[in-house]
Amino acid sequence: MASLWQEAESLKRLVIDTDTASDDATSLMLALRWPDVRVEAITTVAGNLPLQACTRNALYTVDLAAGRDVPVFPGADRPLLRDLVTCEEVHGQDGMGDSNFPPPRRAPEPEPAPAALVRLINRFPGELEIIAQAPLTNIALAYMLDPSIAGKVRRLWVMGGANNALGNVTPAAEFNFYVDPEAARIVFRAGFPITMVGWEICVRHTVFGPPDLAEIEAMGTPLARFYLEINRAVLRYNREHGGIEGTSHPDSVVAAMAVDSRVIRRSARCFVDIECTGELTRGYSLVDLLGVTGRAPNAEVCLEADRDRFRSMLFSVLRG
Ligand code: RIB
Ligand code: CA
């Protein structure tokens, strides 16, 4: 039996920054339900939806999946400089497959997310891993409030960008980096210990097709039903517009990697920067795989994920 100290040592402590829609909620479910993981806080930011809807969806997911109160701190309701771009067409008007869930049980915290991030990171230096699965506005604001946090975060997991691959908003850009490219640039230049997981990893290694969805439906558990409800809009969008025959999991594969690093099959240390002025390439993530820029690597970039391990992890959570 591990001592309390050893248990505390083995406990992985996460803060998740989210623009909570379909796959964000799936990611929250996995992290909230995974053994030996404690989600210390959730911070919300505008992206998939306006901030209030992202916050509502995060609170509802905590009610359904956490089994305890996890504080939710609302953050930025728009990008640093640009107008907000949302994508209800992908996830449904409520971001949760137009399931019209009842209002969440609890209210969000009064403390703004960037201040909460600074406070928590300074309270647990070297212990917290941050999953950033949304536009990086909150992370950039927290860093500008207190630049020392870049050296106090155990790991910053970033779902964003595309590693020399097709984007999902424009051919050049993935949504999170497209919405707030300035925030992404600030974060990648700040010195955080970043692991970047691009959109191409999601498309190549995480899609659940009809057999997978049939297996989830056959589970008949509350979390399996919730998963199918919240992902039905993105399933339709993927089929009709995305050229993807199934549900996609950009955020939840990052949560799986954060709780079990074996989900990362291959990665490489690269220099990464984000385009902020390009008319056609706004949000493009330059990933210097060839090392030709002469710039020092600033991120571990995931090159391949273990689909089977990810699938079995998420399925075990949905089975409850
Ligand atoms: O491009 C995919 C990312 O943008 C995901 O995090 C999705 O939730 C949206 O935020
Ligand atoms: Ca997201």
Tab-separated table of C-alpha atoms and ligand atoms in Angstrom:
chain	number	residue	atom	x	y	z
A	1	MET	CA	0.000	0.000	0.000
A	2	ALA	CA	1.616	3.270	-1.060
A	3	SER	CA	1.994	5.873	1.670
A	4	LEU	CA	-0.036	9.064	1.384
A	5	TRP	CA	3.173	10.838	0.368
A	6	GLN	CA	3.856	8.259	-2.331
A	7	GLU	CA	0.212	8.446	-3.438
A	8	ALA	CA	0.532	12.189	-3.621
A	9	GLU	CA	3.737	11.732	-5.624
A	10	SER	CA	2.043	9.358	-8.057
A	11	LEU	CA	-0.958	11.655	-8.508
A	12	LYS	CA	-0.919	13.557	-11.803
A	13	ARG	CA	-2.347	17.030	-11.327
A	14	LEU	CA	-3.948	18.784	-14.271
A	15	VAL	CA	-5.481	22.105	-15.160
A	16	ILE	CA	-7.476	22.039	-18.393
A	17	ASP	CA	-8.070	25.159	-20.514
A	18	THR	CA	-11.029	24.547	-22.796
A	19	ASP	CA	-13.505	26.074	-25.253
A	20	THR	CA	-15.907	23.315	-24.237
A	21	ALA	CA	-17.753	21.709	-27.120
A	22	SER	CA	-18.046	18.099	-28.279
A	23	ASP	CA	-14.500	16.790	-28.089
A	24	ASP	CA	-13.458	19.158	-25.330
A	25	ALA	CA	-16.167	17.584	-23.155
A	26	THR	CA	-14.965	14.116	-24.168
A	27	SER	CA	-11.452	15.142	-23.115
A	28	LEU	CA	-12.733	16.468	-19.776
A	29	MET	CA	-14.585	13.191	-19.200
A	30	LEU	CA	-11.421	11.151	-19.761
A	31	ALA	CA	-9.285	13.316	-17.461
A	32	LEU	CA	-11.964	13.566	-14.759
A	33	ARG	CA	-12.504	9.802	-14.687
A	34	TRP	CA	-8.919	8.580	-15.062
A	35	PRO	CA	-7.366	6.963	-11.950
A	36	ASP	CA	-4.436	8.694	-10.240
A	37	VAL	CA	-5.324	11.969	-11.992
A	38	ARG	CA	-6.665	15.023	-10.204
A	39	VAL	CA	-8.117	17.853	-12.275
A	40	GLU	CA	-7.366	20.776	-9.978
A	41	ALA	CA	-9.270	23.313	-12.088
A	42	ILE	CA	-10.862	23.973	-15.445
A	43	THR	CA	-10.460	27.329	-17.183
A	44	THR	CA	-12.677	28.347	-20.078
A	45	VAL	CA	-12.023	30.559	-23.076
A	46	ALA	CA	-14.034	31.637	-26.123
A	47	GLY	CA	-13.387	29.580	-29.245
A	48	ASN	CA	-15.764	26.909	-30.502
A	49	LEU	CA	-18.528	28.968	-28.899
A	50	PRO	CA	-18.895	32.273	-27.027
A	51	LEU	CA	-17.370	32.131	-23.544
A	52	GLN	CA	-20.635	31.712	-21.613
A	53	ALA	CA	-21.600	28.603	-23.605
A	54	CYS	CA	-18.112	27.079	-23.178
A	55	THR	CA	-18.361	27.683	-19.432
A	56	ARG	CA	-21.861	26.224	-19.201
A	57	ASN	CA	-20.753	23.098	-21.067
A	58	ALA	CA	-17.698	22.662	-18.822
A	59	LEU	CA	-19.843	22.941	-15.662
A	60	TYR	CA	-22.365	20.459	-17.044
A	61	THR	CA	-19.617	17.961	-17.916
A	62	VAL	CA	-18.173	18.265	-14.395
A	63	ASP	CA	-21.643	17.603	-12.942
A	64	LEU	CA	-22.004	14.494	-15.077
A	65	ALA	CA	-18.526	13.022	-14.967
A	66	ALA	CA	-16.493	14.335	-12.042
A	67	GLY	CA	-18.179	12.925	-8.962
A	68	ARG	CA	-16.848	15.977	-7.102
A	69	ASP	CA	-16.797	19.736	-7.475
A	70	VAL	CA	-14.042	20.948	-9.797
A	71	PRO	CA	-13.774	24.746	-9.946
A	72	VAL	CA	-14.423	26.296	-13.355
A	73	PHE	CA	-12.878	29.725	-14.003
A	74	PRO	CA	-14.130	31.700	-17.027
A	75	GLY	CA	-11.435	33.585	-18.933
A	76	ALA	CA	-11.144	35.556	-22.156
A	77	ASP	CA	-14.326	36.144	-24.139
A	78	ARG	CA	-12.362	37.087	-27.266
A	79	PRO	CA	-8.860	36.727	-28.771
A	80	LEU	CA	-6.092	39.166	-27.794
A	81	LEU	CA	-6.420	41.360	-30.874
A	82	ARG	CA	-8.902	39.884	-33.310
A	83	ASP	CA	-12.650	39.400	-33.499
A	84	LEU	CA	-13.851	36.069	-32.158
A	85	VAL	CA	-14.482	33.319	-34.706
A	86	THR	CA	-16.760	30.512	-33.452
A	87	CYS	CA	-17.884	27.297	-35.133
A	88	GLU	CA	-21.387	26.313	-34.070
A	89	GLU	CA	-21.771	24.783	-37.536
A	90	VAL	CA	-19.351	22.059	-36.417
A	91	HIS	CA	-20.578	21.248	-32.914
A	92	GLY	CA	-24.219	22.444	-32.877
A	93	GLN	CA	-25.650	25.709	-31.552
A	94	ASP	CA	-25.074	24.622	-27.938
A	95	GLY	CA	-21.733	23.036	-28.846
A	96	MET	CA	-22.993	19.707	-27.476
A	97	GLY	CA	-24.813	18.242	-30.441
A	98	ASP	CA	-27.884	20.431	-29.784
A	99	SER	CA	-28.774	18.125	-26.905
A	100	ASN	CA	-30.418	20.925	-24.912
A	101	PHE	CA	-29.074	19.667	-21.626
A	102	PRO	CA	-30.490	21.232	-18.416
A	103	PRO	CA	-28.482	24.088	-16.863
A	104	PRO	CA	-25.470	23.030	-14.761
A	105	ARG	CA	-25.862	22.597	-10.994
A	106	ARG	CA	-23.122	25.038	-10.053
A	107	ALA	CA	-21.972	28.524	-11.023
A	108	PRO	CA	-18.491	29.342	-12.305
A	109	GLU	CA	-15.872	30.857	-9.995
A	110	PRO	CA	-15.612	34.668	-9.786
A	111	GLU	CA	-11.799	34.693	-10.271
A	112	PRO	CA	-10.797	35.291	-13.923
A	113	ALA	CA	-9.026	32.323	-15.531
A	114	PRO	CA	-5.662	34.011	-16.210
A	115	ALA	CA	-5.385	35.083	-12.553
A	116	ALA	CA	-6.438	31.599	-11.406
A	117	LEU	CA	-3.791	30.014	-13.644
A	118	VAL	CA	-1.079	32.278	-12.192
A	119	ARG	CA	-2.234	31.578	-8.622
A	120	LEU	CA	-2.395	27.786	-9.064
A	121	ILE	CA	0.920	27.502	-10.928
A	122	ASN	CA	2.663	29.571	-8.228
A	123	ARG	CA	0.993	27.505	-5.503
A	124	PHE	CA	2.171	24.194	-7.015
A	125	PRO	CA	5.465	25.059	-8.783
A	126	GLY	CA	6.736	22.182	-10.905
A	127	GLU	CA	3.682	20.021	-10.188
A	128	LEU	CA	0.908	21.072	-12.557
A	129	GLU	CA	0.463	19.916	-16.124
A	130	ILE	CA	-1.699	22.246	-18.205
A	131	ILE	CA	-3.789	20.882	-21.075
A	132	ALA	CA	-4.495	23.767	-23.482
A	133	GLN	CA	-7.179	22.472	-25.858
A	134	ALA	CA	-8.500	25.810	-27.103
A	135	PRO	CA	-7.268	29.123	-28.489
A	136	LEU	CA	-4.295	30.060	-26.280
A	137	THR	CA	-5.691	33.420	-25.145
A	138	ASN	CA	-5.905	32.524	-21.419
A	139	ILE	CA	-2.431	30.990	-21.382
A	140	ALA	CA	-0.933	34.059	-23.065
A	141	LEU	CA	-2.729	36.412	-20.646
A	142	ALA	CA	-1.556	34.383	-17.638
A	143	TYR	CA	2.018	34.517	-18.937
A	144	MET	CA	1.816	38.292	-19.412
A	145	LEU	CA	0.512	38.644	-15.842
A	146	ASP	CA	3.461	36.588	-14.507
A	147	PRO	CA	6.181	35.468	-16.977
A	148	SER	CA	7.772	33.256	-14.301
A	149	ILE	CA	4.981	30.683	-14.754
A	150	ALA	CA	6.655	29.405	-17.937
A	151	GLY	CA	9.359	27.858	-15.777
A	152	LYS	CA	7.000	26.518	-13.108
A	153	VAL	CA	4.682	24.390	-15.257
A	154	ARG	CA	5.591	20.693	-15.360
A	155	ARG	CA	4.296	20.400	-18.939
A	156	LEU	CA	2.074	22.430	-21.256
A	157	TRP	CA	0.115	20.145	-23.593
A	158	VAL	CA	-1.092	22.136	-26.595
A	159	MET	CA	-3.752	20.846	-28.971
A	160	GLY	CA	-3.184	23.143	-31.914
A	161	GLY	CA	-1.564	23.797	-35.238
A	162	ALA	CA	-0.683	21.267	-37.897
A	163	ASN	CA	2.759	19.753	-38.444
A	164	ASN	CA	3.362	20.395	-42.156
A	165	ALA	CA	-0.173	19.160	-42.842
A	166	LEU	CA	-3.607	20.411	-43.901
A	167	GLY	CA	-5.392	22.688	-41.459
A	168	ASN	CA	-9.113	22.541	-40.690
A	169	VAL	CA	-10.113	26.223	-40.984
A	170	THR	CA	-7.930	27.098	-43.967
A	171	PRO	CA	-5.506	24.821	-45.794
A	172	ALA	CA	-2.763	26.464	-43.713
A	173	ALA	CA	-4.331	26.754	-40.274
A	174	GLU	CA	-5.914	24.706	-37.500
A	175	PHE	CA	-8.779	26.353	-35.571
A	176	ASN	CA	-7.132	27.071	-32.172
A	177	PHE	CA	-4.146	28.800	-33.753
A	178	TYR	CA	-6.314	30.509	-36.399
A	179	VAL	CA	-8.626	32.093	-33.798
A	180	ASP	CA	-5.788	33.662	-31.797
A	181	PRO	CA	-2.434	33.466	-33.614
A	182	GLU	CA	-0.917	36.222	-31.480
A	183	ALA	CA	-1.640	34.267	-28.306
A	184	ALA	CA	-0.131	31.134	-29.837
A	185	ARG	CA	3.019	33.038	-30.812
A	186	ILE	CA	3.386	34.498	-27.301
A	187	VAL	CA	2.989	31.047	-25.713
A	188	PHE	CA	5.471	29.301	-28.032
A	189	ARG	CA	8.058	32.050	-27.418
A	190	ALA	CA	7.566	32.096	-23.622
A	191	GLY	CA	9.704	29.088	-22.682
A	192	PHE	CA	6.962	26.706	-21.502
A	193	PRO	CA	7.817	22.963	-21.718
A	194	ILE	CA	5.408	22.417	-24.621
A	195	THR	CA	4.191	19.224	-26.219
A	196	MET	CA	2.296	20.156	-29.394
A	197	VAL	CA	-0.306	17.819	-30.889
A	198	GLY	CA	-1.464	18.995	-34.288
A	199	TRP	CA	-4.705	18.458	-36.171
A	200	GLU	CA	-3.036	15.865	-38.414
A	201	ILE	CA	-2.612	13.543	-35.414
A	202	CYS	CA	-6.350	13.712	-34.813
A	203	VAL	CA	-7.218	12.918	-38.432
A	204	ARG	CA	-4.645	10.112	-38.805
A	205	HIS	CA	-4.935	8.318	-35.474
A	206	THR	CA	-8.126	9.098	-33.567
A	207	VAL	CA	-11.201	8.795	-35.815
A	208	PHE	CA	-13.956	6.457	-34.576
A	209	GLY	CA	-15.881	5.003	-37.526
A	210	PRO	CA	-19.223	3.182	-37.595
A	211	PRO	CA	-17.967	-0.060	-35.919
A	212	ASP	CA	-16.435	1.953	-33.050
A	213	LEU	CA	-19.612	4.015	-32.625
A	214	ALA	CA	-21.747	0.875	-32.676
A	215	GLU	CA	-19.597	-0.586	-29.882
A	216	ILE	CA	-20.034	2.602	-27.842
A	217	GLU	CA	-23.805	2.529	-28.404
A	218	ALA	CA	-23.933	-1.091	-27.239
A	219	MET	CA	-22.317	-0.093	-23.920
A	220	GLY	CA	-25.596	1.505	-22.819
A	221	THR	CA	-23.904	3.472	-20.005
A	222	PRO	CA	-24.654	7.109	-19.086
A	223	LEU	CA	-21.217	8.293	-20.292
A	224	ALA	CA	-21.527	6.346	-23.558
A	225	ARG	CA	-24.919	7.968	-24.175
A	226	PHE	CA	-23.490	11.388	-23.302
A	227	TYR	CA	-20.575	10.817	-25.709
A	228	LEU	CA	-22.908	9.939	-28.593
A	229	GLU	CA	-25.228	12.888	-27.888
A	230	ILE	CA	-22.498	15.545	-27.694
A	231	ASN	CA	-20.638	14.227	-30.759
A	232	ARG	CA	-23.564	13.780	-33.129
A	233	ALA	CA	-23.225	17.251	-34.713
A	234	VAL	CA	-19.479	16.931	-35.284
A	235	LEU	CA	-20.057	13.443	-36.731
A	236	ARG	CA	-22.462	14.951	-39.256
A	237	TYR	CA	-20.096	17.865	-40.001
A	238	ASN	CA	-17.102	15.543	-40.450
A	239	ARG	CA	-19.021	13.397	-42.951
A	240	GLU	CA	-20.546	16.284	-44.914
A	241	HIS	CA	-17.691	18.795	-44.873
A	242	GLY	CA	-14.580	17.358	-43.268
A	243	GLY	CA	-13.963	14.286	-45.361
A	244	ILE	CA	-13.791	12.322	-42.107
A	245	GLU	CA	-15.958	9.201	-41.766
A	246	GLY	CA	-16.524	9.315	-38.033
A	247	THR	CA	-16.021	11.285	-34.827
A	248	SER	CA	-12.697	13.050	-34.298
A	249	HIS	CA	-10.800	13.517	-31.030
A	250	PRO	CA	-8.197	16.329	-31.163
A	251	ASP	CA	-8.627	17.245	-27.488
A	252	SER	CA	-9.252	13.847	-25.940
A	253	VAL	CA	-6.171	12.294	-27.547
A	254	VAL	CA	-4.123	15.025	-25.843
A	255	ALA	CA	-5.778	14.251	-22.503
A	256	ALA	CA	-4.959	10.569	-23.075
A	257	MET	CA	-1.306	11.477	-23.767
A	258	ALA	CA	-1.164	13.629	-20.648
A	259	VAL	CA	-2.397	10.787	-18.412
A	260	ASP	CA	-0.442	8.057	-20.244
A	261	SER	CA	2.551	9.196	-22.300
A	262	ARG	CA	2.628	5.819	-24.109
A	263	VAL	CA	-0.140	7.221	-26.342
A	264	ILE	CA	2.624	9.249	-28.010
A	265	ARG	CA	4.275	6.757	-30.399
A	266	ARG	CA	6.842	9.184	-31.872
A	267	SER	CA	7.791	12.816	-31.343
A	268	ALA	CA	10.569	15.237	-32.213
A	269	ARG	CA	11.984	18.404	-30.686
A	270	CYS	CA	11.406	21.218	-33.173
A	271	PHE	CA	11.337	24.982	-33.489
A	272	VAL	CA	7.708	26.091	-33.862
A	273	ASP	CA	6.343	29.561	-34.568
A	274	ILE	CA	2.937	30.848	-35.656
A	275	GLU	CA	2.120	33.172	-38.583
A	276	CYS	CA	0.372	36.364	-37.424
A	277	THR	CA	0.432	38.653	-40.464
A	278	GLY	CA	-0.163	36.357	-43.438
A	279	GLU	CA	-3.297	37.206	-45.393
A	280	LEU	CA	-3.620	33.606	-46.586
A	281	THR	CA	-1.647	31.911	-43.810
A	282	ARG	CA	-3.040	33.408	-40.576
A	283	GLY	CA	-2.471	30.853	-37.793
A	284	TYR	CA	-0.126	28.654	-39.829
A	285	SER	CA	2.229	26.722	-37.541
A	286	LEU	CA	5.762	26.561	-38.893
A	287	VAL	CA	7.243	23.274	-37.575
A	288	ASP	CA	10.935	23.158	-38.459
A	289	LEU	CA	11.307	19.380	-38.759
A	290	LEU	CA	14.381	19.845	-40.972
A	291	GLY	CA	16.141	22.216	-38.599
A	292	VAL	CA	16.725	24.789	-41.366
A	293	THR	CA	15.640	27.927	-39.481
A	294	GLY	CA	18.640	27.925	-37.195
A	295	ARG	CA	16.234	28.552	-34.300
A	296	ALA	CA	16.454	26.481	-31.118
A	297	PRO	CA	13.697	23.868	-30.669
A	298	ASN	CA	10.925	25.135	-28.369
A	299	ALA	CA	8.473	22.229	-28.426
A	300	GLU	CA	8.155	18.475	-28.497
A	301	VAL	CA	5.945	17.823	-31.554
A	302	CYS	CA	3.910	14.613	-31.648
A	303	LEU	CA	4.553	12.709	-34.881
A	304	GLU	CA	2.418	9.619	-34.273
A	305	ALA	CA	-0.159	8.490	-31.724
A	306	ASP	CA	-1.067	4.978	-30.565
A	307	ARG	CA	-4.630	4.684	-31.806
A	308	ASP	CA	-5.338	1.350	-30.112
A	309	ARG	CA	-4.159	2.566	-26.733
A	310	PHE	CA	-6.175	5.808	-27.071
A	311	ARG	CA	-9.287	3.881	-28.139
A	312	SER	CA	-9.061	1.417	-25.263
A	313	MET	CA	-8.523	4.233	-22.752
A	314	LEU	CA	-11.554	6.210	-23.913
A	315	PHE	CA	-13.705	3.089	-24.219
A	316	SER	CA	-12.840	2.092	-20.647
A	317	VAL	CA	-14.008	5.524	-19.454
A	318	LEU	CA	-17.254	5.370	-21.447
A	319	ARG	CA	-17.976	1.900	-20.059
A	320	GLY	CA	-17.961	3.633	-16.658
B	1	RIB	O1	-8.946	22.332	-34.406
B	1	RIB	C1	-9.507	21.568	-33.375
B	1	RIB	C2	-9.533	22.330	-32.109
B	1	RIB	O2	-10.332	23.511	-32.255
B	1	RIB	C3	-10.196	21.547	-30.965
B	1	RIB	O3	-9.630	21.926	-29.753
B	1	RIB	C4	-11.613	21.987	-31.046
B	1	RIB	O4	-12.299	21.834	-29.814
B	1	RIB	C5	-11.456	23.455	-31.372
B	1	RIB	O5	-11.152	24.143	-30.167
B	2	CA	CA	-11.124	22.692	-27.990
